CSV table of C-alpha atoms in Angstrom, one decimal:
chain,number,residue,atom,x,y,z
A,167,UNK,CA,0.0,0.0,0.0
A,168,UNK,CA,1.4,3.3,-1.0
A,169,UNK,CA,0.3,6.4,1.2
A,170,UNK,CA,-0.1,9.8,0.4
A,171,UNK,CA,0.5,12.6,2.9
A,172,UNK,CA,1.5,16.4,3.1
A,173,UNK,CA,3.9,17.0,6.3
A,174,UNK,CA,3.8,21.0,6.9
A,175,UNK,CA,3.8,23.8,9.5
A,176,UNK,CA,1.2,23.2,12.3
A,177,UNK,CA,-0.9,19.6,11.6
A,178,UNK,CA,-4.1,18.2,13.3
A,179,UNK,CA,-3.6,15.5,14.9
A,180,UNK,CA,-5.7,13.3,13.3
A,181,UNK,CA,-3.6,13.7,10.7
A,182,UNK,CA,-0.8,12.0,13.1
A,183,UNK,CA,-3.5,9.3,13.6
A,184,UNK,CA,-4.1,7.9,10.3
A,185,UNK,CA,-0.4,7.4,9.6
A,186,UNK,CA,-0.4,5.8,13.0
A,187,UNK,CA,-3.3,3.7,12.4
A,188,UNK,CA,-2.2,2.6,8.9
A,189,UNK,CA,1.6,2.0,9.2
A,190,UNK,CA,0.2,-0.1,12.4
A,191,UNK,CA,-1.9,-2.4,10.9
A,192,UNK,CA,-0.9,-6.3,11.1
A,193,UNK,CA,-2.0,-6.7,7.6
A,194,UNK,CA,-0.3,-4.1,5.6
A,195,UNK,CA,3.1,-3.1,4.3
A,196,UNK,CA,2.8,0.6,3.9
A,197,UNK,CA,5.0,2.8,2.0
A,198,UNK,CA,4.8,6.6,2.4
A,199,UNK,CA,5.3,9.8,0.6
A,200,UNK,CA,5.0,13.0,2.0
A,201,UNK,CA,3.8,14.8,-1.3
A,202,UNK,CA,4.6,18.5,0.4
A,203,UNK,CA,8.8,17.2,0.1
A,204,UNK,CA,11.4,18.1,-2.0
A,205,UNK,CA,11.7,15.4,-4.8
A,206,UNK,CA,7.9,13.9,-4.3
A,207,UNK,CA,7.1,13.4,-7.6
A,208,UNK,CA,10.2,11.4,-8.6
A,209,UNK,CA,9.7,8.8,-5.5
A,210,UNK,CA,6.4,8.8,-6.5
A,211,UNK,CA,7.4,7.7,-10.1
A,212,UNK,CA,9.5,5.3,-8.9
A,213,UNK,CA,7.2,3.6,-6.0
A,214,UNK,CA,3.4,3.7,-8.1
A,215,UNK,CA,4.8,0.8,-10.5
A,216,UNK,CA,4.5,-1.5,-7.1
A,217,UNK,CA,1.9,-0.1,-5.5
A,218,UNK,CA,-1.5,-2.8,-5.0
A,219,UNK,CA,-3.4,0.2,-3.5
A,220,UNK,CA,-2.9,4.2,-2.9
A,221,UNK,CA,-4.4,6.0,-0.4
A,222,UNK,CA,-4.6,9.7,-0.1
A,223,UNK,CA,-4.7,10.6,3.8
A,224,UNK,CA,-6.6,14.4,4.5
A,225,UNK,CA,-3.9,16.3,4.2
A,226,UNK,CA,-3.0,16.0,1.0
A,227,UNK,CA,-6.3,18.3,0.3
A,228,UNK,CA,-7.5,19.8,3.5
A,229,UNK,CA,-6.7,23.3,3.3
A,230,UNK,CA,-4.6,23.5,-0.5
A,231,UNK,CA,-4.2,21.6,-3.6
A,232,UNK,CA,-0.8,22.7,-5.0
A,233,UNK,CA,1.2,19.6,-3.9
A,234,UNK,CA,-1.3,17.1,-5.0
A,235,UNK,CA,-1.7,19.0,-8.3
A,236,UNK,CA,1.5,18.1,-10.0
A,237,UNK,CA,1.1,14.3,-9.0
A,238,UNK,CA,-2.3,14.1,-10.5
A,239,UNK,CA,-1.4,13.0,-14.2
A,240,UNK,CA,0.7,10.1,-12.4
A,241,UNK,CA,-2.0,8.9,-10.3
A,242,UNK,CA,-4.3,8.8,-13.3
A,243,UNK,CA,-2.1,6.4,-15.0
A,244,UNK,CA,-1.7,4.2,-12.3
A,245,UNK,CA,-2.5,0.4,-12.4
A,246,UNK,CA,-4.0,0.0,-9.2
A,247,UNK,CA,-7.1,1.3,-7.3
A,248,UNK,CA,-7.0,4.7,-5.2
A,249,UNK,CA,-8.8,5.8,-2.4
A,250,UNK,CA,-8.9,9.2,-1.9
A,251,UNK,CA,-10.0,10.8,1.7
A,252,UNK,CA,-10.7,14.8,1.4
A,253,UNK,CA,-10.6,17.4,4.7
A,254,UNK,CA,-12.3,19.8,5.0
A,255,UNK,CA,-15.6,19.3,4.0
A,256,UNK,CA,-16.7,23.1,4.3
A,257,UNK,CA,-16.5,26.1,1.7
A,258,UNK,CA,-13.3,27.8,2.6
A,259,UNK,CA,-11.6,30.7,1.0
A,260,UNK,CA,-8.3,29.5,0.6
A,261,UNK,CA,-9.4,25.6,0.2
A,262,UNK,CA,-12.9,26.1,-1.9
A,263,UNK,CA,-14.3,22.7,-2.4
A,264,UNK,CA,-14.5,23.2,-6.4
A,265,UNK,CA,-10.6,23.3,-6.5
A,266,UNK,CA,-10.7,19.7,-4.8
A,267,UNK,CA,-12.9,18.9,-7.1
A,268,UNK,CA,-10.9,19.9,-9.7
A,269,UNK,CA,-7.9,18.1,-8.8
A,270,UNK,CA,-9.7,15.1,-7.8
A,271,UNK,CA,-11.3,14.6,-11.2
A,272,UNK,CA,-7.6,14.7,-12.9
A,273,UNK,CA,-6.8,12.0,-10.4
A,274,UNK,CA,-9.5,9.9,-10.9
A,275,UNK,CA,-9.9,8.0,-8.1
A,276,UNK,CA,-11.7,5.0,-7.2
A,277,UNK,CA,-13.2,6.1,-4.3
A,278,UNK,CA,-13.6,9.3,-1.8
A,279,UNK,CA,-13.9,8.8,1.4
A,280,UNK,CA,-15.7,11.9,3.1
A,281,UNK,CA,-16.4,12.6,6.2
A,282,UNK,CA,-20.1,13.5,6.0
A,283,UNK,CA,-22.4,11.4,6.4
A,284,UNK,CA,-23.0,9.6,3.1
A,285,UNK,CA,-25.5,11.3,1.7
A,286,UNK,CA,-23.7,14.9,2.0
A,287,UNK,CA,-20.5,13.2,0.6
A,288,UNK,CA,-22.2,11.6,-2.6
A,289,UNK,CA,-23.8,15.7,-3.0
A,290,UNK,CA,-20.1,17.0,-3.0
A,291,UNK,CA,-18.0,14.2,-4.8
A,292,UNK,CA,-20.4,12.0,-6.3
A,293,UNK,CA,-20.1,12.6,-9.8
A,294,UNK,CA,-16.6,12.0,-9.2
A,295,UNK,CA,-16.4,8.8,-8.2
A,296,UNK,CA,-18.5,6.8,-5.8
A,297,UNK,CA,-18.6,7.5,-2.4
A,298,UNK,CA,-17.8,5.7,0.9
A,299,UNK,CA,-18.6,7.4,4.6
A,300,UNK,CA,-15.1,6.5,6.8
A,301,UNK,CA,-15.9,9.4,9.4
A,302,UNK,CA,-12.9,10.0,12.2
A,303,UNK,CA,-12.3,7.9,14.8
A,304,UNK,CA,-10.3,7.2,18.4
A,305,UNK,CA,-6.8,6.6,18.4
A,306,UNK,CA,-6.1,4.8,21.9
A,307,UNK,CA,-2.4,5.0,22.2
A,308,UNK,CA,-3.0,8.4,21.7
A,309,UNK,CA,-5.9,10.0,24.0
A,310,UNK,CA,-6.1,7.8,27.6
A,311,UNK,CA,-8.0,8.5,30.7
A,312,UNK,CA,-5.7,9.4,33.4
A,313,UNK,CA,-7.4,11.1,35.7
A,314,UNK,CA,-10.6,10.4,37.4
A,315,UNK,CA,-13.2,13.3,36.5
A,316,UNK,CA,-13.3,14.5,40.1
A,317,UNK,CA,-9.4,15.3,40.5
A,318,UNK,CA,-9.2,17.8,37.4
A,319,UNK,CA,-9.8,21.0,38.3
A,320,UNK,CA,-11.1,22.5,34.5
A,321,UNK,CA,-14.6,22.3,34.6
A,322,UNK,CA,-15.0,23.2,31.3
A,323,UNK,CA,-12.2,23.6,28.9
A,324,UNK,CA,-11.9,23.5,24.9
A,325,UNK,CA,-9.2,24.7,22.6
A,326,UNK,CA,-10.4,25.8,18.9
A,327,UNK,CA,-10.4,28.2,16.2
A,328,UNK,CA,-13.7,30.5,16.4
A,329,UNK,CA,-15.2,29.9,12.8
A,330,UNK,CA,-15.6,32.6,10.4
A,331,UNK,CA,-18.8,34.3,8.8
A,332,UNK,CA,-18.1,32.7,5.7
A,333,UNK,CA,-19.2,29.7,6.4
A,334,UNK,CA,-22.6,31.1,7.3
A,335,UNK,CA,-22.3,28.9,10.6
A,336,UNK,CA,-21.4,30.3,13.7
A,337,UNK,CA,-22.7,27.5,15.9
A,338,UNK,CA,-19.4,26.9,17.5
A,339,UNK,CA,-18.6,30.2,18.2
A,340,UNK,CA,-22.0,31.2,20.2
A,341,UNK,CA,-21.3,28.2,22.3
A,342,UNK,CA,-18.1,29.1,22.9
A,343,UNK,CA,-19.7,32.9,23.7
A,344,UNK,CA,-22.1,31.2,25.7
A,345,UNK,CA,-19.9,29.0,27.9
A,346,UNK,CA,-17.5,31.7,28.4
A,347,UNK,CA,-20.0,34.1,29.9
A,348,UNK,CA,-22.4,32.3,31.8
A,349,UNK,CA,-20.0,29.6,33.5
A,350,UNK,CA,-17.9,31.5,35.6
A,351,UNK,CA,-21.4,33.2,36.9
A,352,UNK,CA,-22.4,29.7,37.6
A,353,UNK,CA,-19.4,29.3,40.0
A,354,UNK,CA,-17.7,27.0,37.5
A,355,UNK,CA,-13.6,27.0,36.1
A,356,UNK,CA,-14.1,27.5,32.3
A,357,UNK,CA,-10.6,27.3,30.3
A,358,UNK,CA,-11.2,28.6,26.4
A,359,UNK,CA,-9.1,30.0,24.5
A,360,UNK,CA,-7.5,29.1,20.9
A,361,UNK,CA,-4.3,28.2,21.9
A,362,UNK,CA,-3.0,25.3,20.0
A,363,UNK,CA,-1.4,22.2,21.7
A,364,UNK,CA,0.5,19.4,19.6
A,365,UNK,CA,-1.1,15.7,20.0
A,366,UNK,CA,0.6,15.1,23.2
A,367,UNK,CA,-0.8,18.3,25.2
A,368,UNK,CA,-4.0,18.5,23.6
A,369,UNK,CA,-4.7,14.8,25.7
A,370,UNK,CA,-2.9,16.0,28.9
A,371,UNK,CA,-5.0,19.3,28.6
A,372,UNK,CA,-7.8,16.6,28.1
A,373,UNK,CA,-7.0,15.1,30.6
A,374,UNK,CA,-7.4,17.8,33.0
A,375,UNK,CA,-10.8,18.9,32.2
A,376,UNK,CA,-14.0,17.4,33.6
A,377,UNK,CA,-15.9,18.2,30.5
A,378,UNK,CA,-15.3,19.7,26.9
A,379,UNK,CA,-17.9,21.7,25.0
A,380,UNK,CA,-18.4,21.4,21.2
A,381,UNK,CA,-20.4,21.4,17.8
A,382,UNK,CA,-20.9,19.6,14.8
A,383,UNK,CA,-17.9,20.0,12.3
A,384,UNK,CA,-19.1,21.3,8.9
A,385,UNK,CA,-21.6,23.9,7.7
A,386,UNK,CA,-25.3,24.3,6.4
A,387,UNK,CA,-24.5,25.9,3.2
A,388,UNK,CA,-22.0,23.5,1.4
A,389,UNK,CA,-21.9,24.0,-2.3
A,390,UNK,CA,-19.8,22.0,-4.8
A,391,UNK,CA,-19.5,25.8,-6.8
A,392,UNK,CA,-18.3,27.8,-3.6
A,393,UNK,CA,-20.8,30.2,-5.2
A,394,UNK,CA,-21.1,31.9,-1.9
A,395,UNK,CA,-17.4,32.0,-0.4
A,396,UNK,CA,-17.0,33.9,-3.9
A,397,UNK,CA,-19.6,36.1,-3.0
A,398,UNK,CA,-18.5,37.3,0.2
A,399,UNK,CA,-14.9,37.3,-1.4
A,400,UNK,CA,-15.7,39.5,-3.9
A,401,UNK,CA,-17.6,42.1,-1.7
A,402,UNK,CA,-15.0,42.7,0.9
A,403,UNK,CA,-11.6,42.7,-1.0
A,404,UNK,CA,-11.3,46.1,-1.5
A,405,UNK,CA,-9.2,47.8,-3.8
A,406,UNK,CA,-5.3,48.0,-3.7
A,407,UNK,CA,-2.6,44.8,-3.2
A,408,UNK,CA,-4.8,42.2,-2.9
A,409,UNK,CA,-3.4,39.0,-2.8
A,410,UNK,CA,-6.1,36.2,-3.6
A,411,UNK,CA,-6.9,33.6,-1.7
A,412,UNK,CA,-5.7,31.0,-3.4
A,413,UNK,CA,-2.3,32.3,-4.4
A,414,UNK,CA,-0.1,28.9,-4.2
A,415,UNK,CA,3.0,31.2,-4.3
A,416,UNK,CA,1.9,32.9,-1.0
A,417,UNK,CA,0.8,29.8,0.3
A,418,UNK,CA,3.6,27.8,0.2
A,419,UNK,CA,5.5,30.1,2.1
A,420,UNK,CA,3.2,30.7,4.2
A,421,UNK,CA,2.5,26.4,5.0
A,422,UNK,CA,6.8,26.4,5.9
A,423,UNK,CA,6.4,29.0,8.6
A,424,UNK,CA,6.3,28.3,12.4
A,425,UNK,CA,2.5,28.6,13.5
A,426,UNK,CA,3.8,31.7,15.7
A,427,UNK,CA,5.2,33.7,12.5
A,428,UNK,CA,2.0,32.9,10.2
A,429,UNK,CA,-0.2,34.1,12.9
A,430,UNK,CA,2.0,37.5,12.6
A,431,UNK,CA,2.0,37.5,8.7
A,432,UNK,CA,-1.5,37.3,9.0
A,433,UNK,CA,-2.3,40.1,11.0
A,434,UNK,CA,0.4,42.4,8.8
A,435,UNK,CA,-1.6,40.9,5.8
A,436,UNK,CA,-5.1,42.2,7.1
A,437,UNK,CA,-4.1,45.8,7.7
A,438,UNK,CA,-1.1,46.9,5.7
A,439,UNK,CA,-0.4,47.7,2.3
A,440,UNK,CA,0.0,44.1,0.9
A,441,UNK,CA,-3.9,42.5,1.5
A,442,UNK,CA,-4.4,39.0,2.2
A,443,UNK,CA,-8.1,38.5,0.8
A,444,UNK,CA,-9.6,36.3,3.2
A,445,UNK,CA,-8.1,38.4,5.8
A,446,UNK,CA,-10.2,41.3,4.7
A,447,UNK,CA,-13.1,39.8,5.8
A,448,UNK,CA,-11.5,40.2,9.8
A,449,UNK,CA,-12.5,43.8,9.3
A,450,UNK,CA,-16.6,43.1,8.5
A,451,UNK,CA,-18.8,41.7,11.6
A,452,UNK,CA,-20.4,38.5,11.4
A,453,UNK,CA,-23.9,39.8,11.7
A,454,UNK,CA,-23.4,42.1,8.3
A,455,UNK,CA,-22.1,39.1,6.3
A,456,UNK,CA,-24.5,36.9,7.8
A,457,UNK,CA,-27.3,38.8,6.9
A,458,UNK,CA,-26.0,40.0,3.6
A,459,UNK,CA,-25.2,36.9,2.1
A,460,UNK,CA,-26.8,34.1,4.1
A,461,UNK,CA,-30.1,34.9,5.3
A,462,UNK,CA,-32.0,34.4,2.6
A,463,UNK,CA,-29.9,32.1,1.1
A,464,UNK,CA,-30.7,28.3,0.3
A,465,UNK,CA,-28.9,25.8,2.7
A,466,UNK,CA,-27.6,22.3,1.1
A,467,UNK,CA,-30.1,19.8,0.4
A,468,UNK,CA,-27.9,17.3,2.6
A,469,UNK,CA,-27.2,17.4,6.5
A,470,UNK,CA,-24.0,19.0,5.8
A,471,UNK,CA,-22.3,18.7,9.4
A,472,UNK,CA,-20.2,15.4,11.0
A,473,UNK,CA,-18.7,14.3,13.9
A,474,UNK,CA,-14.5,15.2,14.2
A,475,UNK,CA,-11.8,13.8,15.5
A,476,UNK,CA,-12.1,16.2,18.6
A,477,UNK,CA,-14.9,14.5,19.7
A,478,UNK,CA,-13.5,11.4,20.0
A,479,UNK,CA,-10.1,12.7,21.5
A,480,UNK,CA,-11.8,13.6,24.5
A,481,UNK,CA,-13.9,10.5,24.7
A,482,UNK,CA,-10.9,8.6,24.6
A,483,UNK,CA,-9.4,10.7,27.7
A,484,UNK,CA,-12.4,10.4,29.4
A,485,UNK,CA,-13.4,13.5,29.2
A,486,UNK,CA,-17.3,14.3,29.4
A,487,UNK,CA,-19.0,16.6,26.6
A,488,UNK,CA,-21.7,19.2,26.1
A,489,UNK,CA,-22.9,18.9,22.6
A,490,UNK,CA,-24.8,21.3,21.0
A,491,UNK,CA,-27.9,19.2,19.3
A,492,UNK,CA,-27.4,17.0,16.1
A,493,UNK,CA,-26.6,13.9,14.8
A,494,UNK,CA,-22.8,13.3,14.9
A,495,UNK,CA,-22.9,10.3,12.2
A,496,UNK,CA,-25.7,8.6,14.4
A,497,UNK,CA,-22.8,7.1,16.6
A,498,UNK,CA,-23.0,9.4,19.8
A,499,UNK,CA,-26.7,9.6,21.4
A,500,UNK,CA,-27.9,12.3,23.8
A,501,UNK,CA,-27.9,11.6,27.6
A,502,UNK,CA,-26.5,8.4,26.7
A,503,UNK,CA,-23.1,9.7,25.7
A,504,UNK,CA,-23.0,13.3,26.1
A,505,UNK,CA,-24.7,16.3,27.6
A,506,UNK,CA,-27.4,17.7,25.1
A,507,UNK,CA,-27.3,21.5,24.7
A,508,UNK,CA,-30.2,22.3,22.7
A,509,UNK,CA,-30.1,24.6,19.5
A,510,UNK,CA,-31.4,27.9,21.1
A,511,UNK,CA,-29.7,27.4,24.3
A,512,UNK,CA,-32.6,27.5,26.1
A,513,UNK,CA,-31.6,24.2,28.4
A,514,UNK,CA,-28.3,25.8,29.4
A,515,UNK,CA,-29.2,26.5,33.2
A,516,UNK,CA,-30.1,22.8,33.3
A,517,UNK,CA,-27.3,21.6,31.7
A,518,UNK,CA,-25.2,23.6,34.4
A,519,UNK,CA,-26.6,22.2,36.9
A,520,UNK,CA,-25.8,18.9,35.4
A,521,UNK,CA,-21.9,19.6,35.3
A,522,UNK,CA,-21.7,19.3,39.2
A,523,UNK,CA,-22.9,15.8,39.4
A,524,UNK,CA,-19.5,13.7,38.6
A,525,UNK,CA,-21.4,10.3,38.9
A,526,UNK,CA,-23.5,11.2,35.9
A,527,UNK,CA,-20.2,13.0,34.0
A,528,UNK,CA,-18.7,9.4,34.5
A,529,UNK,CA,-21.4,7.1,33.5
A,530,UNK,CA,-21.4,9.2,30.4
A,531,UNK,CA,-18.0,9.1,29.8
A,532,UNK,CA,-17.2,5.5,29.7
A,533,UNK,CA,-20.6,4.4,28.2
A,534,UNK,CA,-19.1,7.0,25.2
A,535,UNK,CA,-16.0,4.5,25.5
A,536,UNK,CA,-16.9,1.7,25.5
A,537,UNK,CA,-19.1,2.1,22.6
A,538,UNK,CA,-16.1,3.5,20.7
A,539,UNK,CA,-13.5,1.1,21.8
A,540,UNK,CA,-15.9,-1.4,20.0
A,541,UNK,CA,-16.6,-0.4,17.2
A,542,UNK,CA,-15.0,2.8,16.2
A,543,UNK,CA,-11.3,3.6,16.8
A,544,UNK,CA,-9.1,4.2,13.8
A,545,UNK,CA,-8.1,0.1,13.1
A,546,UNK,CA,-11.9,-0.4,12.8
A,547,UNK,CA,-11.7,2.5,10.1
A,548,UNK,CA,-8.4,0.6,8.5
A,549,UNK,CA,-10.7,-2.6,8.4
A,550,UNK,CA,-13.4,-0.6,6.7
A,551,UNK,CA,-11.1,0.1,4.1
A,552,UNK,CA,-10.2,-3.4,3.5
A,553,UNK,CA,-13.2,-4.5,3.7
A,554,UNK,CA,-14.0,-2.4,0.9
A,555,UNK,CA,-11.1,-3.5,-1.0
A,556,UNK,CA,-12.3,-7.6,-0.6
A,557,UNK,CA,-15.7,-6.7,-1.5
């Protein structure tokens, strides 16, 4: 089996995962390529001849295109099947789901693996190629309990980027608002903030917090055109040195640079001379672009959000969660698994309350593991694959 990954700047760690879960895997004699590398396309040349399967992991796509791009025309010609995965699944300025599209096409793949439910995946990639749902999963080396609820002193802790307007989503970011605000009132340690931690102390940060508070990944408004992004885009550039959004040269500067300096870059971007576009929109409140562009727009015809890999990071610590409502791929159930905040919030006192009774934290907790520690960490996810592969 011959993997496909991109290895640059700051990484998720499910990223870290797959690799993990793949190059683990009794059955399987992996060879890798990390596509973003000096001289990819020659070992690529030289290993596809061999290759009995290829698999492209998320990062090959997630957030640009311009390293897969340049391997495409080899991957077409290959002799064996390809599985691609795509990240990402939203309509991002810099990562518009057309361009994947785009590239994906030239590749010709014999499968896409999204992370959507089914459904949503077949509405984005469909005409592609067809379609298999192989949604995140646990990795148990990785994320352990090792602390009992009652000795962490977070009560409630996350660690995430605040979405932007363009999504026409802000779900995450009015429970993080709401968290923020009314927990300390309610006599309770809240921790939030969007610090990043690498794979190792984002599960000891885990570890220290009773619970975790999050959403559905994904958006309402996913369209295979990016129709809307473009929209948006197009509005708030301005005039001057604009640099667009998808400029690879930028880019790939950019992806090289410690997470520190590109937060800098980005900031000098959104107010000096030389514009990033999708930084412009930093100056423009949600609620304008929100109401401009999205309320009165049509949302997808699919259930266009997904469980991530965060959610099962902090089952697998142990940690218990407050989910805001919705289906998270029908494999974590309300009051069985996690706390339910409703849509409009209006439950919130209640579910307060329900943060000071540990026994019920930890009855939810490890009824969420041991669900997923039978049926759902990432070598069930490698099995699905070969599964797929026999059938």
């Amino acid at each position: 089996m011959l993997v496909l990954y991109a290895h640059y700047g700051v990484r998720a760690s499910y990223y870290d995962d797959w690799l993990d879960a793949l190059r683990g895997h009794r059955k399987l004699q992996v060879s890798e390529i990390n596509i973003s590398s000096l001289g990819a396309r020659g070992q690529l040349k030289r290993r596809l001849p061999d290759a009995d399967l290829v698999i492209l992991l998320h990062s090959v796509n997630a957030d640009q295109v311009f390293y897969l791009e340049p391997l495409a025309s080899l991957l077409a010609e290959r002799r064996c099947k390809l599985l691609s995965f795509v990240g990402n699944e939203v309509n991002l300025p810099g990562a518009p789901i057309s361009e994947k599209r785009r590239v994906l096409r030239m590749v010709r793949p014999d499968w896409i693996a999204t992370q959507l439910l089914e459904e949503a995946g077949r509405y984005l990639w469909g005409d592609i190629a067809p379609v298999v749902a192989i949604p995140h999963a646990l990795n148990p080396a990785a994320f352990q309990r090792r602390e009992n609820l009652a000795d962490r002193h977070i009560d409630v802790g996350l660690r995430s980027f605040r979405y932007s307007a363009v999504l026409g989503d802000l779900d995450r970011n009015r429970v993080m608002d709401w968290v923020s605000e009314v927990g300390p009132t309610a006599g309770l340690l809240v921790d939030i903030s969007q610090q990043r931690f690498d794979r190792t102390g984002w599960a000891a940060y885990l570890n220290a917090c009773r619970t975790t508070i999050a959403t559905e990944a994904g958006s309402w408004y996913l369209q295979t055109d990016d129709a809307l992004v473009a929209a948006v885009l197009q509005a708030y550039s301005g005039r001057g040195f604009v640099l667009p959004a998808k400029s690879h040269s930028l880019r790939r500067l950019v992806h090289r640079l410690p997470w520190a300096l590109r937060e800098r870059l980005m900031r000098w971007l959104s107010r000096g001379p030389f514009r990033y576009e999708a930084t412009s929109l930093s100056r423009v409140s949600d609620s304008e672009i929100l109401a401009k562009f999205f309320l009165n727009a049509d949302k997808a015809p699919i259930y266009g959000k997904c469980i991530s890999s965060r959610h099962f990071d902090a089952i697998g610590t142990g940690t218990a969660q407050i989910l805001l409502a919705g289906r998270y791929n029908d494999i974590l159930m309300p009051g069985q698994d996690y706390l339910e905040l409703k849509d409009d919030l209006s439950n919130g006192d209640e579910v307060l309350e329900q943060l000071r009774d540990t026994d019920l934290l930890e009855t939810m907790s490890r009824h969420a593991l041991e669900k997923v520690m039978s049926q759902h960490t990432y070598a069930h996810r490698v099995q699905q694959i070969l599964d797929l592969l026999e059938a």
